[in-house]
Amino acid sequence: MLPLRRCPWRLSLLTITLAGMALPAMAAIDRPALEQAAQRIGDLPRTHTLLMAVDGDTLLERGWRGHDVDDTANIKSLSKIPISALVGAAIARDVIQGVDQPVTELLGGRVPRDVDPRVHDIKIGHLLSMQAGLERTSGANYGGWVASDDWVGNALSRPFVADPGGRMLYSTGNSHLLSAALTDASGRDTLTLMREWLGTPLGIEIPPWTRDPQGIYFGGNEMGLTPRALLKIGELYRQQGMYDGERVLPAEWIERSWQARTRSHFNQDDYGYGWFSTQLADTAVYYGWGYGGQLLFVVPAYDTTIVMTSDPTPPSNGSDYLDRVKAAATELIEALD
């Protein structure tokens, strides 16, 4: 289990004894600063919702521009986190052998006959960490990929631009290959697995989402979840795979998911298995990012989970908008000192 880095002088949300009296630690939170930070998030041009919990207690719950934390939101590429969680659950159930298993062992007849032989060197872990080496299906290539009649075959047939296990090449095709692998290895579709392995234990609803021409649920994009459901997923990771007293994911999987394996040239942050990692307010923060501003932050040192959703349709302004969101999240964290 990952050690939680705590500031020894920080008040926890349990209780402390001061001058012989038990006082709730939440009183130590700078409420005006927290509210000001929340309002600055709401003032960002596309923000829809904000949720923030500390030690499982919700401190902030906001909706703007007609949106609510119980409304289903298109979480875009933030859906790579639940896909990664499914892989961890599949490994724990021996549905997948492990992160070193070649993905072609699971995909079988879905692998085109004339692919580059190096495709067989791509492991489950390479797909999770965006190190498959294949030309990206994201960015300028995304439209052509999703317009193809075989998303799995198209992704596997792309030329290699790096070696498997090499530099990071962010590609939603990698996550979609994981969805196909989960489907073939388990004999059940990704929606069914998501509902059984995550939805039921977390008490969240998981509606159907986009499928490819072969019926494989889109791995890594276009999922619809409520901000409240995202908060529960963040809490699952914050609590090292436990939720409501039940073991949902192995603690080791949380540690492996947060371990830096490569680095994004887009935002200069480290990347693990579906999670980015960075430093905000001088502490370690793990987060998922979806196009337009769909975010899930977990801050272990402060027992904190933060969810933000935004308009997923207009241009996201790339790293500039992410920097603005990070600055706002930093203010939220600093208000907890």
mmCIF file of C-alpha atoms in Angstrom:
data_model
loop_
_atom_site.group_PDB
_atom_site.id
_atom_site.type_symbol
_atom_site.label_atom_id
_atom_site.label_comp_id
_atom_site.label_asym_id
_atom_site.label_seq_id
_atom_site.Cartn_x
_atom_site.Cartn_y
_atom_site.Cartn_z
ATOM 1 C CA MET A 1 0.000 0.000 0.000
ATOM 2 C CA LEU A 2 1.252 3.431 -0.812
ATOM 3 C CA PRO A 3 2.361 5.472 2.198
ATOM 4 C CA LEU A 4 0.326 8.631 2.675
ATOM 5 C CA ARG A 5 2.537 11.686 2.969
ATOM 6 C CA ARG A 6 1.083 13.850 5.698
ATOM 7 C CA CYS A 7 2.128 17.156 7.158
ATOM 8 C CA PRO A 8 2.637 16.333 10.855
ATOM 9 C CA TRP A 9 1.155 19.662 11.932
ATOM 10 C CA ARG A 10 -1.895 19.513 9.668
ATOM 11 C CA LEU A 11 -5.231 18.966 11.351
ATOM 12 C CA SER A 12 -6.951 15.786 10.215
ATOM 13 C CA LEU A 13 -10.641 15.323 9.759
ATOM 14 C CA LEU A 14 -10.854 12.971 12.694
ATOM 15 C CA THR A 15 -10.406 15.153 15.768
ATOM 16 C CA ILE A 16 -7.662 16.764 17.776
ATOM 17 C CA THR A 17 -7.461 17.652 21.406
ATOM 18 C CA LEU A 18 -6.558 21.227 22.147
ATOM 19 C CA ALA A 19 -6.568 22.673 25.653
ATOM 20 C CA GLY A 20 -8.412 19.594 26.827
ATOM 21 C CA MET A 21 -11.231 20.002 24.304
ATOM 22 C CA ALA A 22 -11.966 17.889 21.233
ATOM 23 C CA LEU A 23 -12.388 20.129 18.203
ATOM 24 C CA PRO A 24 -13.301 19.061 14.675
ATOM 25 C CA ALA A 25 -10.321 19.496 12.391
ATOM 26 C CA MET A 26 -12.534 20.830 9.608
ATOM 27 C CA ALA A 27 -12.598 24.062 11.585
ATOM 28 C CA ALA A 28 -8.964 24.535 10.547
ATOM 29 C CA ILE A 29 -9.886 24.789 6.872
ATOM 30 C CA ASP A 30 -9.740 28.309 5.487
ATOM 31 C CA ARG A 31 -13.378 28.490 4.410
ATOM 32 C CA PRO A 32 -13.236 31.946 2.790
ATOM 33 C CA ALA A 33 -10.190 30.888 0.738
ATOM 34 C CA LEU A 34 -11.946 27.661 -0.228
ATOM 35 C CA GLU A 35 -15.045 29.529 -1.399
ATOM 36 C CA GLN A 36 -12.967 32.045 -3.328
ATOM 37 C CA ALA A 37 -11.083 29.238 -5.067
ATOM 38 C CA ALA A 38 -14.364 27.523 -5.911
ATOM 39 C CA GLN A 39 -15.734 30.711 -7.411
ATOM 40 C CA ARG A 40 -12.630 31.154 -9.559
ATOM 41 C CA ILE A 41 -13.234 27.651 -10.902
ATOM 42 C CA GLY A 42 -16.807 28.617 -11.687
ATOM 43 C CA ASP A 43 -15.546 31.715 -13.465
ATOM 44 C CA LEU A 44 -13.504 29.627 -15.904
ATOM 45 C CA PRO A 45 -15.271 29.864 -19.265
ATOM 46 C CA ARG A 46 -16.484 26.270 -19.568
ATOM 47 C CA THR A 47 -16.860 24.945 -16.025
ATOM 48 C CA HIS A 48 -19.984 22.890 -15.365
ATOM 49 C CA THR A 49 -19.505 21.328 -11.916
ATOM 50 C CA LEU A 50 -17.149 21.049 -8.956
ATOM 51 C CA LEU A 51 -17.054 18.470 -6.171
ATOM 52 C CA MET A 52 -14.472 18.317 -3.400
ATOM 53 C CA ALA A 53 -14.292 15.822 -0.538
ATOM 54 C CA VAL A 54 -11.841 15.604 2.351
ATOM 55 C CA ASP A 55 -11.691 12.347 4.296
ATOM 56 C CA GLY A 56 -14.876 11.350 2.515
ATOM 57 C CA ASP A 57 -16.827 14.432 3.631
ATOM 58 C CA THR A 58 -18.033 16.692 0.824
ATOM 59 C CA LEU A 59 -16.840 20.264 1.356
ATOM 60 C CA LEU A 60 -17.800 21.759 -1.991
ATOM 61 C CA GLU A 61 -20.656 20.901 -4.343
ATOM 62 C CA ARG A 62 -21.253 23.403 -7.111
ATOM 63 C CA GLY A 63 -22.959 23.559 -10.469
ATOM 64 C CA TRP A 64 -22.821 26.358 -13.020
ATOM 65 C CA ARG A 65 -24.459 27.168 -16.334
ATOM 66 C CA GLY A 66 -27.444 24.924 -15.628
ATOM 67 C CA HIS A 67 -25.445 21.821 -14.647
ATOM 68 C CA ASP A 68 -25.589 19.684 -11.517
ATOM 69 C CA VAL A 69 -23.286 17.101 -9.900
ATOM 70 C CA ASP A 70 -25.971 14.435 -10.425
ATOM 71 C CA ASP A 71 -26.163 15.052 -14.180
ATOM 72 C CA THR A 72 -24.429 12.549 -16.455
ATOM 73 C CA ALA A 73 -21.421 14.146 -18.143
ATOM 74 C CA ASN A 74 -19.354 13.017 -21.113
ATOM 75 C CA ILE A 75 -16.040 12.505 -19.339
ATOM 76 C CA LYS A 76 -14.063 12.109 -22.590
ATOM 77 C CA SER A 77 -10.546 10.718 -22.011
ATOM 78 C CA LEU A 78 -11.048 10.704 -18.250
ATOM 79 C CA SER A 79 -12.713 7.356 -18.999
ATOM 80 C CA LYS A 80 -9.210 5.902 -19.328
ATOM 81 C CA ILE A 81 -9.142 5.719 -15.525
ATOM 82 C CA PRO A 82 -12.099 3.313 -15.153
ATOM 83 C CA ILE A 83 -10.700 1.271 -18.053
ATOM 84 C CA SER A 84 -7.393 1.027 -16.172
ATOM 85 C CA ALA A 85 -9.304 0.051 -13.025
ATOM 86 C CA LEU A 86 -11.036 -2.740 -14.977
ATOM 87 C CA VAL A 87 -7.666 -4.098 -16.076
ATOM 88 C CA GLY A 88 -6.533 -4.200 -12.438
ATOM 89 C CA ALA A 89 -9.742 -5.980 -11.464
ATOM 90 C CA ALA A 90 -9.309 -8.454 -14.346
ATOM 91 C CA ILE A 91 -5.754 -9.270 -13.246
ATOM 92 C CA ALA A 92 -6.952 -9.793 -9.660
ATOM 93 C CA ARG A 93 -9.545 -12.259 -11.002
ATOM 94 C CA ASP A 94 -7.033 -14.070 -13.262
ATOM 95 C CA VAL A 95 -8.980 -12.991 -16.344
ATOM 96 C CA ILE A 96 -5.766 -11.345 -17.560
ATOM 97 C CA GLN A 97 -2.416 -12.845 -16.566
ATOM 98 C CA GLY A 98 -0.765 -9.517 -15.790
ATOM 99 C CA VAL A 99 0.650 -6.342 -17.280
ATOM 100 C CA ASP A 100 3.380 -8.307 -19.063
ATOM 101 C CA GLN A 101 0.936 -10.412 -21.071
ATOM 102 C CA PRO A 102 1.099 -9.631 -24.817
ATOM 103 C CA VAL A 103 -2.203 -8.126 -25.886
ATOM 104 C CA THR A 104 -2.302 -10.243 -29.058
ATOM 105 C CA GLU A 105 -2.678 -13.344 -26.864
ATOM 106 C CA LEU A 106 -6.059 -11.964 -25.817
ATOM 107 C CA LEU A 107 -7.211 -10.454 -29.098
ATOM 108 C CA GLY A 108 -6.801 -13.592 -31.198
ATOM 109 C CA GLY A 109 -8.591 -13.277 -34.548
ATOM 110 C CA ARG A 110 -8.983 -9.525 -34.160
ATOM 111 C CA VAL A 111 -5.288 -9.124 -35.040
ATOM 112 C CA PRO A 112 -4.838 -8.511 -38.793
ATOM 113 C CA ARG A 113 -2.650 -11.105 -40.497
ATOM 114 C CA ASP A 114 -0.284 -8.623 -42.104
ATOM 115 C CA VAL A 115 0.623 -6.520 -39.054
ATOM 116 C CA ASP A 116 4.198 -5.632 -38.180
ATOM 117 C CA PRO A 117 5.597 -8.541 -36.099
ATOM 118 C CA ARG A 118 6.456 -6.069 -33.341
ATOM 119 C CA VAL A 119 2.751 -5.859 -32.547
ATOM 120 C CA HIS A 120 3.210 -9.141 -30.692
ATOM 121 C CA ASP A 121 5.677 -7.381 -28.368
ATOM 122 C CA ILE A 122 3.034 -4.930 -27.139
ATOM 123 C CA LYS A 123 2.063 -5.816 -23.587
ATOM 124 C CA ILE A 124 -0.968 -4.863 -21.522
ATOM 125 C CA GLY A 125 1.226 -2.512 -19.497
ATOM 126 C CA HIS A 126 2.452 -0.739 -22.637
ATOM 127 C CA LEU A 127 -1.133 0.069 -23.577
ATOM 128 C CA LEU A 128 -1.934 1.364 -20.098
ATOM 129 C CA SER A 129 1.095 3.675 -20.061
ATOM 130 C CA MET A 130 0.779 4.799 -23.693
ATOM 131 C CA GLN A 131 4.014 3.087 -24.721
ATOM 132 C CA ALA A 132 2.744 0.806 -27.491
ATOM 133 C CA GLY A 133 4.977 2.493 -30.053
ATOM 134 C CA LEU A 134 2.292 2.576 -32.747
ATOM 135 C CA GLU A 135 1.326 5.737 -34.583
ATOM 136 C CA ARG A 136 -1.264 7.603 -32.551
ATOM 137 C CA THR A 137 -4.987 7.367 -33.169
ATOM 138 C CA SER A 138 -5.526 10.602 -31.227
ATOM 139 C CA GLY A 139 -5.036 14.183 -32.353
ATOM 140 C CA ALA A 140 -5.065 14.666 -36.119
ATOM 141 C CA ASN A 141 -5.540 10.912 -36.663
ATOM 142 C CA TYR A 142 -8.614 10.558 -34.471
ATOM 143 C CA GLY A 143 -11.302 11.301 -37.074
ATOM 144 C CA GLY A 144 -9.974 8.803 -39.587
ATOM 145 C CA TRP A 145 -9.610 6.134 -36.942
ATOM 146 C CA VAL A 146 -13.193 6.319 -35.615
ATOM 147 C CA ALA A 147 -14.477 6.503 -39.207
ATOM 148 C CA SER A 148 -12.804 3.160 -40.000
ATOM 149 C CA ASP A 149 -14.796 -0.064 -40.105
ATOM 150 C CA ASP A 150 -12.516 -1.870 -37.634
ATOM 151 C CA TRP A 151 -11.064 0.221 -34.812
ATOM 152 C CA VAL A 152 -9.027 -2.614 -33.330
ATOM 153 C CA GLY A 153 -7.526 -3.699 -36.655
ATOM 154 C CA ASN A 154 -6.875 -0.098 -37.662
ATOM 155 C CA ALA A 155 -5.025 0.675 -34.429
ATOM 156 C CA LEU A 156 -2.883 -2.467 -34.701
ATOM 157 C CA SER A 157 -2.075 -1.852 -38.381
ATOM 158 C CA ARG A 158 -0.560 1.589 -37.856
ATOM 159 C CA PRO A 159 3.189 1.991 -38.410
ATOM 160 C CA PHE A 160 5.563 1.901 -35.488
ATOM 161 C CA VAL A 161 7.064 5.282 -34.639
ATOM 162 C CA ALA A 162 8.783 4.032 -31.470
ATOM 163 C CA ASP A 163 9.616 0.703 -29.901
ATOM 164 C CA PRO A 164 7.074 -0.953 -27.576
ATOM 165 C CA GLY A 165 7.936 0.212 -24.079
ATOM 166 C CA GLY A 166 9.598 3.379 -25.377
ATOM 167 C CA ARG A 167 8.443 6.976 -25.331
ATOM 168 C CA MET A 168 4.916 8.057 -24.533
ATOM 169 C CA LEU A 169 2.565 8.361 -27.514
ATOM 170 C CA TYR A 170 -0.848 9.315 -26.156
ATOM 171 C CA SER A 171 -3.363 7.315 -28.166
ATOM 172 C CA THR A 172 -6.948 6.423 -27.360
ATOM 173 C CA GLY A 173 -6.494 3.416 -29.620
ATOM 174 C CA ASN A 174 -4.367 1.875 -26.867
ATOM 175 C CA SER A 175 -7.233 2.085 -24.383
ATOM 176 C CA HIS A 176 -9.643 0.710 -26.965
ATOM 177 C CA LEU A 177 -7.386 -2.303 -27.454
ATOM 178 C CA LEU A 178 -7.671 -2.840 -23.684
ATOM 179 C CA SER A 179 -11.467 -2.750 -23.915
ATOM 180 C CA ALA A 180 -11.350 -5.365 -26.681
ATOM 181 C CA ALA A 181 -8.889 -7.481 -24.677
ATOM 182 C CA LEU A 182 -11.119 -7.335 -21.599
ATOM 183 C CA THR A 183 -14.119 -8.350 -23.702
ATOM 184 C CA ASP A 184 -12.384 -11.308 -25.335
ATOM 185 C CA ALA A 185 -10.625 -12.514 -22.176
ATOM 186 C CA SER A 186 -13.776 -12.438 -20.045
ATOM 187 C CA GLY A 187 -16.409 -13.325 -22.636
ATOM 188 C CA ARG A 188 -18.458 -10.327 -21.469
ATOM 189 C CA ASP A 189 -18.660 -6.792 -22.793
ATOM 190 C CA THR A 190 -16.902 -3.901 -21.100
ATOM 191 C CA LEU A 191 -20.167 -2.338 -19.922
ATOM 192 C CA THR A 192 -21.111 -5.517 -18.060
ATOM 193 C CA LEU A 193 -17.674 -5.712 -16.460
ATOM 194 C CA MET A 194 -17.778 -2.037 -15.525
ATOM 195 C CA ARG A 195 -21.146 -2.410 -13.859
ATOM 196 C CA GLU A 196 -20.208 -5.580 -11.973
ATOM 197 C CA TRP A 197 -16.656 -4.731 -10.911
ATOM 198 C CA LEU A 198 -17.019 -0.986 -10.307
ATOM 199 C CA GLY A 199 -20.658 0.088 -10.487
ATOM 200 C CA THR A 200 -22.107 -2.332 -7.939
ATOM 201 C CA PRO A 201 -19.436 -2.015 -5.214
ATOM 202 C CA LEU A 202 -19.292 1.775 -5.552
ATOM 203 C CA GLY A 203 -23.042 2.188 -5.852
ATOM 204 C CA ILE A 204 -22.834 4.134 -9.114
ATOM 205 C CA GLU A 205 -24.859 3.931 -12.298
ATOM 206 C CA ILE A 206 -22.928 3.266 -15.500
ATOM 207 C CA PRO A 207 -25.029 3.894 -18.594
ATOM 208 C CA PRO A 208 -24.138 2.405 -21.989
ATOM 209 C CA TRP A 209 -21.788 4.465 -24.136
ATOM 210 C CA THR A 210 -20.343 4.432 -27.651
ATOM 211 C CA ARG A 211 -19.383 1.139 -29.314
ATOM 212 C CA ASP A 212 -17.173 0.423 -32.314
ATOM 213 C CA PRO A 213 -18.473 -1.314 -35.482
ATOM 214 C CA GLN A 214 -17.753 -4.718 -33.917
ATOM 215 C CA GLY A 215 -19.693 -3.850 -30.759
ATOM 216 C CA ILE A 216 -16.699 -3.226 -28.486
ATOM 217 C CA TYR A 217 -17.413 -0.457 -25.988
ATOM 218 C CA PHE A 218 -15.167 2.523 -26.627
ATOM 219 C CA GLY A 219 -12.117 2.117 -24.416
ATOM 220 C CA GLY A 220 -10.915 5.485 -23.227
ATOM 221 C CA ASN A 221 -13.457 8.007 -24.521
ATOM 222 C CA GLU A 222 -17.120 9.030 -24.594
ATOM 223 C CA MET A 223 -18.196 7.422 -21.298
ATOM 224 C CA GLY A 224 -20.992 9.125 -19.404
ATOM 225 C CA LEU A 225 -20.711 9.369 -15.609
ATOM 226 C CA THR A 226 -21.996 11.822 -13.050
ATOM 227 C CA PRO A 227 -19.507 13.960 -11.117
ATOM 228 C CA ARG A 228 -20.695 12.178 -7.968
ATOM 229 C CA ALA A 229 -19.766 8.835 -9.533
ATOM 230 C CA LEU A 230 -16.344 10.203 -10.454
ATOM 231 C CA LEU A 231 -15.859 11.303 -6.858
ATOM 232 C CA LYS A 232 -16.485 7.737 -5.712
ATOM 233 C CA ILE A 233 -13.908 6.422 -8.182
ATOM 234 C CA GLY A 234 -11.416 8.963 -6.858
ATOM 235 C CA GLU A 235 -12.231 7.943 -3.295
ATOM 236 C CA LEU A 236 -11.653 4.297 -4.225
ATOM 237 C CA TYR A 237 -8.124 5.162 -5.326
ATOM 238 C CA ARG A 238 -7.528 7.493 -2.377
ATOM 239 C CA GLN A 239 -8.439 4.643 -0.025
ATOM 240 C CA GLN A 240 -6.037 2.275 -1.752
ATOM 241 C CA GLY A 241 -8.701 0.160 -3.448
ATOM 242 C CA MET A 242 -11.131 -0.018 -0.526
ATOM 243 C CA TYR A 243 -14.656 1.388 -0.602
ATOM 244 C CA ASP A 244 -17.241 1.204 2.173
ATOM 245 C CA GLY A 245 -15.216 -1.523 3.878
ATOM 246 C CA GLU A 246 -15.000 -3.670 0.748
ATOM 247 C CA ARG A 247 -11.886 -4.491 -1.247
ATOM 248 C CA VAL A 248 -12.664 -3.425 -4.838
ATOM 249 C CA LEU A 249 -9.155 -3.154 -6.287
ATOM 250 C CA PRO A 250 -5.843 -4.486 -4.985
ATOM 251 C CA ALA A 251 -3.814 -1.864 -3.126
ATOM 252 C CA GLU A 252 -0.880 -2.901 -5.311
ATOM 253 C CA TRP A 253 -2.840 -1.872 -8.392
ATOM 254 C CA ILE A 254 -3.290 1.644 -7.049
ATOM 255 C CA GLU A 255 0.439 1.878 -6.427
ATOM 256 C CA ARG A 256 1.267 0.566 -9.890
ATOM 257 C CA SER A 257 -1.253 2.876 -11.532
ATOM 258 C CA TRP A 258 0.310 5.940 -9.901
ATOM 259 C CA GLN A 259 3.907 4.906 -10.546
ATOM 260 C CA ALA A 260 5.543 7.169 -13.139
ATOM 261 C CA ARG A 261 6.432 5.177 -16.248
ATOM 262 C CA THR A 262 6.760 7.845 -18.901
ATOM 263 C CA ARG A 263 6.212 11.577 -19.367
ATOM 264 C CA SER A 264 3.799 13.573 -21.483
ATOM 265 C CA HIS A 265 5.321 16.125 -23.849
ATOM 266 C CA PHE A 266 1.877 17.776 -23.842
ATOM 267 C CA ASN A 267 1.798 18.814 -20.181
ATOM 268 C CA GLN A 268 5.248 17.707 -18.953
ATOM 269 C CA ASP A 269 3.670 15.533 -16.234
ATOM 270 C CA ASP A 270 4.510 11.922 -15.485
ATOM 271 C CA TYR A 271 2.100 9.193 -16.546
ATOM 272 C CA GLY A 272 1.340 5.788 -15.067
ATOM 273 C CA TYR A 273 -1.566 3.505 -15.877
ATOM 274 C CA GLY A 274 -4.213 6.028 -16.955
ATOM 275 C CA TRP A 275 -3.144 8.573 -14.342
ATOM 276 C CA PHE A 276 -0.967 11.661 -14.631
ATOM 277 C CA SER A 277 1.078 12.748 -11.616
ATOM 278 C CA THR A 278 2.384 16.162 -10.667
ATOM 279 C CA GLN A 279 3.071 18.482 -7.724
ATOM 280 C CA LEU A 280 0.491 21.081 -6.698
ATOM 281 C CA ALA A 281 0.777 23.135 -3.517
ATOM 282 C CA ASP A 282 4.072 21.304 -2.862
ATOM 283 C CA THR A 283 2.403 17.907 -2.603
ATOM 284 C CA ALA A 284 1.909 14.889 -4.837
ATOM 285 C CA VAL A 285 -1.281 14.929 -6.903
ATOM 286 C CA TYR A 286 -2.573 12.203 -9.204
ATOM 287 C CA TYR A 287 -5.124 13.134 -11.837
ATOM 288 C CA GLY A 288 -7.028 12.144 -14.927
ATOM 289 C CA TRP A 289 -7.788 14.574 -17.735
ATOM 290 C CA GLY A 290 -10.504 14.510 -20.353
ATOM 291 C CA TYR A 291 -10.873 16.816 -23.346
ATOM 292 C CA GLY A 292 -12.379 20.205 -22.550
ATOM 293 C CA GLY A 293 -11.730 20.048 -18.808
ATOM 294 C CA GLN A 294 -13.050 16.802 -17.306
ATOM 295 C CA LEU A 295 -10.819 16.213 -14.292
ATOM 296 C CA LEU A 296 -10.367 13.940 -11.318
ATOM 297 C CA PHE A 297 -7.676 14.882 -8.761
ATOM 298 C CA VAL A 298 -6.585 12.716 -5.837
ATOM 299 C CA VAL A 299 -4.369 14.319 -3.200
ATOM 300 C CA PRO A 300 -3.310 11.571 -0.749
ATOM 301 C CA ALA A 301 -1.440 13.844 1.685
ATOM 302 C CA TYR A 302 -4.647 15.803 2.287
ATOM 303 C CA ASP A 303 -7.094 12.872 2.003
ATOM 304 C CA THR A 304 -8.725 14.885 -0.756
ATOM 305 C CA THR A 305 -10.570 14.122 -3.976
ATOM 306 C CA ILE A 306 -11.621 16.830 -6.437
ATOM 307 C CA VAL A 307 -13.858 16.472 -9.497
ATOM 308 C CA MET A 308 -14.421 19.067 -12.198
ATOM 309 C CA THR A 309 -16.521 18.768 -15.336
ATOM 310 C CA SER A 310 -16.669 21.243 -18.195
ATOM 311 C CA ASP A 311 -18.150 21.786 -21.632
ATOM 312 C CA PRO A 312 -16.643 18.940 -23.714
ATOM 313 C CA THR A 313 -17.509 20.363 -27.119
ATOM 314 C CA PRO A 314 -15.532 23.565 -27.847
ATOM 315 C CA PRO A 315 -11.750 23.689 -28.345
ATOM 316 C CA SER A 316 -10.024 22.952 -25.050
ATOM 317 C CA ASN A 317 -7.124 25.374 -25.619
ATOM 318 C CA GLY A 318 -4.835 22.481 -24.795
ATOM 319 C CA SER A 319 -2.285 22.860 -22.037
ATOM 320 C CA ASP A 320 -3.182 26.525 -21.432
ATOM 321 C CA TYR A 321 -6.587 25.578 -20.082
ATOM 322 C CA LEU A 322 -5.141 22.695 -18.091
ATOM 323 C CA ASP A 323 -2.682 25.114 -16.486
ATOM 324 C CA ARG A 324 -5.572 27.338 -15.434
ATOM 325 C CA VAL A 325 -7.406 24.379 -13.938
ATOM 326 C CA LYS A 326 -4.285 23.250 -12.080
ATOM 327 C CA ALA A 327 -3.839 26.732 -10.634
ATOM 328 C CA ALA A 328 -7.432 26.662 -9.376
ATOM 329 C CA ALA A 329 -6.954 23.183 -7.878
ATOM 330 C CA THR A 330 -3.792 24.436 -6.156
ATOM 331 C CA GLU A 331 -5.835 27.140 -4.446
ATOM 332 C CA LEU A 332 -8.316 24.544 -3.218
ATOM 333 C CA ILE A 333 -5.526 22.444 -1.721
ATOM 334 C CA GLU A 334 -3.811 25.437 -0.127
ATOM 335 C CA ALA A 335 -7.070 26.316 1.645
ATOM 336 C CA LEU A 336 -6.751 23.026 3.582
ATOM 337 C CA ASP A 337 -3.502 24.009 5.331
#
